[in-house]
Amino acid sequence: MKMMTLRPTILALAMLAAAMAPQVQANTWTISATGTINSGYDSTGMFGKAGGNLAGDAFTESITIDTDAWKPTGGSSTMTDLIGAGPSFTDSVTVNGHTFTLTTTSATSSSSIYLSDAPSNNFVNANLHGNAADGQATYAEIYAYSKLIDFLPTSNFIEDVTEPINSSFSQADSYFSTNGVLGTASFNADPGMSTLAISAVPEPAPLALSGAGLAALALLRRRRG
């Protein structure tokens, strides 16, 4: 009888332990930039009027990856490199109230993501090329580098950062281009970026395990009471 009671207790404690285990990476990592386009052209009207000059227009760009798909290929204690072909990514761009979002089937071999939280040498560079299933090709890049402020708390893709781009940054830029059946447009914001944001969304599994473990322990207390 004691064994019957012990097993649910062990199971509940195991669930709680699994939920409290440290996470190395989040499932979804997003880097975003806002600012003003330095130069750009919209030949097909993706962001408004076809043939429009995008220079001076406000923009928002967000690049999202699944960190479970991208595996580290190098780096050091203060830097993580994700390089290679295969993993997909999503790029979402808004200009003039028009939003273009594309999820690629894969990234090309020239794609890379670098994070460095080295003191006085913080930088992030997401440089991605890929094609959607319909052949639409997209290039997306967001880059920020600073020797004056340590804006990255880690280089493990679990960052949560919102940083205004100012003189503390040696360089910060955002690039975008796409062409194919959905249209053709491109721009660069170098200079032009005004904010940088990075967010990581952890797996929901630990929360679910934690809830299940607590529920199991509560049920056992009620039964014993």
Coordinates of C-alpha atoms in Angstrom, one line a residue:
M1 CA 0.0 0.0 0.0
K2 CA 2.9 2.3 0.8
M3 CA 4.4 1.6 -2.6
M4 CA 1.2 2.5 -4.3
T5 CA 1.2 5.9 -2.5
L6 CA 5.0 6.4 -3.2
R7 CA 4.8 6.0 -6.9
P8 CA 2.5 9.0 -7.6
T9 CA 4.6 11.1 -5.3
I10 CA 7.8 10.2 -7.2
L11 CA 6.0 11.0 -10.5
A12 CA 4.9 14.4 -9.3
L13 CA 8.3 15.3 -8.0
A14 CA 9.9 14.1 -11.3
M15 CA 7.5 16.4 -13.2
L16 CA 8.5 19.4 -11.0
A17 CA 12.2 18.6 -11.4
A18 CA 11.9 18.4 -15.2
A19 CA 10.1 21.7 -15.3
M20 CA 12.7 23.4 -13.1
A21 CA 15.6 22.1 -15.2
P22 CA 17.6 25.0 -16.8
Q23 CA 16.9 25.7 -20.4
V24 CA 19.8 26.2 -22.8
Q25 CA 17.8 27.5 -25.7
A26 CA 14.3 28.7 -26.4
N27 CA 12.2 27.3 -29.2
T28 CA 11.6 30.6 -31.0
W29 CA 14.0 33.5 -31.2
T30 CA 13.1 36.8 -32.9
I31 CA 15.2 39.8 -33.7
S32 CA 13.4 43.0 -34.8
A33 CA 14.4 46.5 -36.0
T34 CA 12.5 49.7 -36.5
G35 CA 13.6 52.9 -38.2
T36 CA 13.7 54.9 -41.4
I37 CA 14.6 53.5 -44.8
N38 CA 17.8 55.1 -46.2
S39 CA 17.2 53.9 -49.7
G40 CA 14.8 51.5 -51.3
Y41 CA 12.5 50.7 -54.2
D42 CA 9.2 48.9 -54.5
S43 CA 8.8 47.9 -58.1
T44 CA 5.5 45.9 -57.8
G45 CA 3.6 47.7 -55.1
M46 CA 4.2 45.3 -52.2
F47 CA 4.3 48.3 -49.8
G48 CA 1.9 50.6 -51.7
K49 CA 2.2 52.2 -55.1
A50 CA 4.2 50.2 -57.7
G51 CA 7.4 51.8 -58.6
G52 CA 7.5 53.7 -55.4
N53 CA 10.7 55.1 -53.8
L54 CA 10.8 53.9 -50.2
A55 CA 13.5 56.3 -49.0
G56 CA 12.4 58.2 -45.9
D57 CA 9.6 55.7 -45.1
A58 CA 9.3 54.1 -41.6
F59 CA 9.8 50.3 -41.4
T60 CA 9.6 47.4 -39.0
E61 CA 11.4 44.1 -39.8
S62 CA 11.4 40.9 -37.7
I63 CA 13.3 37.8 -38.3
T64 CA 12.2 34.6 -36.5
I65 CA 14.0 31.2 -36.3
D66 CA 13.4 27.9 -34.5
T67 CA 16.5 27.4 -32.4
D68 CA 15.8 23.7 -32.2
A69 CA 16.4 23.5 -36.0
W70 CA 19.5 25.7 -36.0
K71 CA 22.5 24.0 -34.3
P72 CA 25.6 25.9 -33.1
T73 CA 28.5 25.3 -35.4
G74 CA 31.2 27.2 -33.6
G75 CA 31.9 30.1 -31.3
S76 CA 33.4 30.4 -27.8
S77 CA 32.3 31.1 -24.2
T78 CA 31.1 34.5 -25.2
M79 CA 29.9 33.9 -28.8
T80 CA 27.6 31.5 -30.5
D81 CA 27.6 30.9 -34.3
L82 CA 24.7 29.4 -36.2
I83 CA 25.9 28.8 -39.8
G84 CA 24.7 26.6 -42.7
A85 CA 21.9 25.6 -45.0
G86 CA 18.7 23.7 -44.1
P87 CA 16.8 25.5 -41.3
S88 CA 13.9 27.7 -42.3
F89 CA 13.2 31.3 -41.1
T90 CA 10.4 33.8 -41.2
D91 CA 10.9 37.4 -42.2
S92 CA 8.1 40.0 -41.7
V93 CA 8.4 43.5 -43.0
T94 CA 6.0 46.4 -42.6
V95 CA 6.3 49.6 -44.7
N96 CA 3.5 52.2 -45.2
G97 CA 1.0 50.1 -43.3
H98 CA 1.6 47.1 -45.7
T99 CA 3.1 43.9 -44.2
F100 CA 4.9 41.3 -46.2
T101 CA 5.6 38.0 -44.4
L102 CA 7.5 35.1 -45.9
T103 CA 8.5 31.7 -44.3
T104 CA 11.2 30.0 -46.2
T105 CA 11.4 26.3 -46.7
S106 CA 15.2 26.5 -46.1
A107 CA 18.1 28.9 -45.6
T108 CA 21.0 28.9 -48.1
S109 CA 24.5 28.0 -47.1
S110 CA 25.4 31.7 -47.0
S111 CA 23.1 32.2 -44.0
S112 CA 24.5 32.9 -40.6
I113 CA 23.6 34.2 -37.1
Y114 CA 26.2 35.4 -34.7
L115 CA 25.7 36.5 -31.0
S116 CA 28.5 37.9 -28.9
D117 CA 28.2 39.0 -25.3
A118 CA 31.9 39.6 -24.8
P119 CA 32.6 42.7 -22.6
S120 CA 33.0 45.9 -24.7
N121 CA 32.4 43.8 -27.9
N122 CA 28.7 43.1 -28.0
F123 CA 27.2 42.3 -31.4
V124 CA 24.3 40.5 -33.1
N125 CA 24.2 39.7 -36.8
A126 CA 21.3 37.8 -38.4
N127 CA 22.1 37.4 -42.1
L128 CA 19.6 35.1 -43.8
H129 CA 18.9 34.1 -47.4
G130 CA 16.1 31.7 -48.4
N131 CA 13.4 30.6 -50.7
A132 CA 9.7 29.9 -50.1
A133 CA 7.9 26.9 -51.6
D134 CA 6.6 29.1 -54.5
G135 CA 10.2 30.2 -55.3
Q136 CA 10.0 33.6 -53.7
A137 CA 13.5 34.6 -52.7
T138 CA 14.2 36.7 -49.6
Y139 CA 17.3 38.2 -48.1
A140 CA 17.0 39.7 -44.5
E141 CA 19.7 41.1 -42.3
I142 CA 19.7 42.9 -38.9
Y143 CA 23.0 43.9 -37.4
A144 CA 24.1 45.8 -34.3
Y145 CA 27.5 46.3 -32.8
S146 CA 28.7 48.2 -29.7
K147 CA 32.0 48.6 -27.9
L148 CA 30.4 51.1 -25.4
I149 CA 27.4 49.2 -24.0
D150 CA 26.9 45.5 -23.2
F151 CA 23.4 45.2 -24.6
L152 CA 23.4 41.4 -24.9
P153 CA 23.0 39.6 -21.5
T154 CA 23.9 36.2 -23.0
S155 CA 24.9 34.6 -26.3
N156 CA 22.6 31.6 -25.8
F157 CA 19.5 32.6 -27.7
I158 CA 17.5 33.3 -24.5
E159 CA 17.9 37.1 -24.6
D160 CA 15.2 39.6 -24.0
V161 CA 16.5 42.9 -25.2
T162 CA 15.0 46.3 -26.2
E163 CA 17.6 48.9 -27.1
P164 CA 17.4 52.3 -28.7
I165 CA 20.0 52.8 -31.4
N166 CA 22.2 55.8 -30.6
S167 CA 25.8 56.9 -30.6
S168 CA 26.7 54.0 -28.2
F169 CA 26.5 51.7 -31.3
S170 CA 29.4 51.7 -33.7
Q171 CA 27.1 50.3 -36.4
A172 CA 23.5 49.2 -36.8
D173 CA 21.7 48.4 -40.0
S174 CA 18.8 46.5 -41.5
Y175 CA 18.5 45.2 -45.0
F176 CA 15.7 43.5 -46.9
S177 CA 15.1 42.3 -50.4
T178 CA 12.6 39.9 -52.1
N179 CA 11.7 38.9 -55.6
G180 CA 9.4 36.4 -57.2
V181 CA 5.8 35.7 -57.8
L182 CA 4.7 37.8 -54.8
G183 CA 6.5 40.9 -55.9
T184 CA 9.8 42.6 -55.9
A185 CA 11.1 45.2 -53.4
S186 CA 14.3 46.1 -51.5
F187 CA 15.6 48.6 -49.0
N188 CA 18.4 49.3 -46.6
A189 CA 18.5 51.3 -43.3
D190 CA 22.2 52.0 -43.0
P191 CA 22.0 54.3 -41.2
G192 CA 18.4 54.5 -40.2
M193 CA 17.7 51.9 -37.4
S194 CA 16.2 53.5 -34.3
T195 CA 15.5 50.5 -32.1
L196 CA 16.7 46.9 -31.8
A197 CA 14.6 44.2 -30.0
I198 CA 15.4 40.5 -29.3
S199 CA 12.9 38.1 -27.7
A200 CA 13.0 34.4 -27.0
V201 CA 9.9 32.3 -26.4
P202 CA 10.6 29.2 -24.3
E203 CA 9.0 25.8 -24.8
P204 CA 5.6 25.5 -23.2
A205 CA 6.4 22.0 -22.0
P206 CA 8.1 23.0 -18.7
L207 CA 5.1 25.1 -17.7
A208 CA 2.8 22.2 -18.5
L209 CA 5.0 19.7 -16.5
S210 CA 5.1 22.1 -13.6
G211 CA 1.3 22.4 -13.5
A212 CA 0.9 18.7 -13.8
G213 CA 3.3 18.1 -11.0
L214 CA 1.7 20.6 -8.7
A215 CA -1.7 19.2 -9.5
A216 CA -0.6 15.7 -8.7
L217 CA 0.9 16.7 -5.3
A218 CA -2.3 18.6 -4.4
L219 CA -4.4 15.5 -5.3
L220 CA -2.2 13.4 -3.1
R221 CA -2.6 15.8 -0.2
R222 CA -6.4 15.8 -0.5
R223 CA -6.5 12.0 -0.6
R224 CA -4.3 11.7 2.5
G225 CA -6.4 14.4 4.3

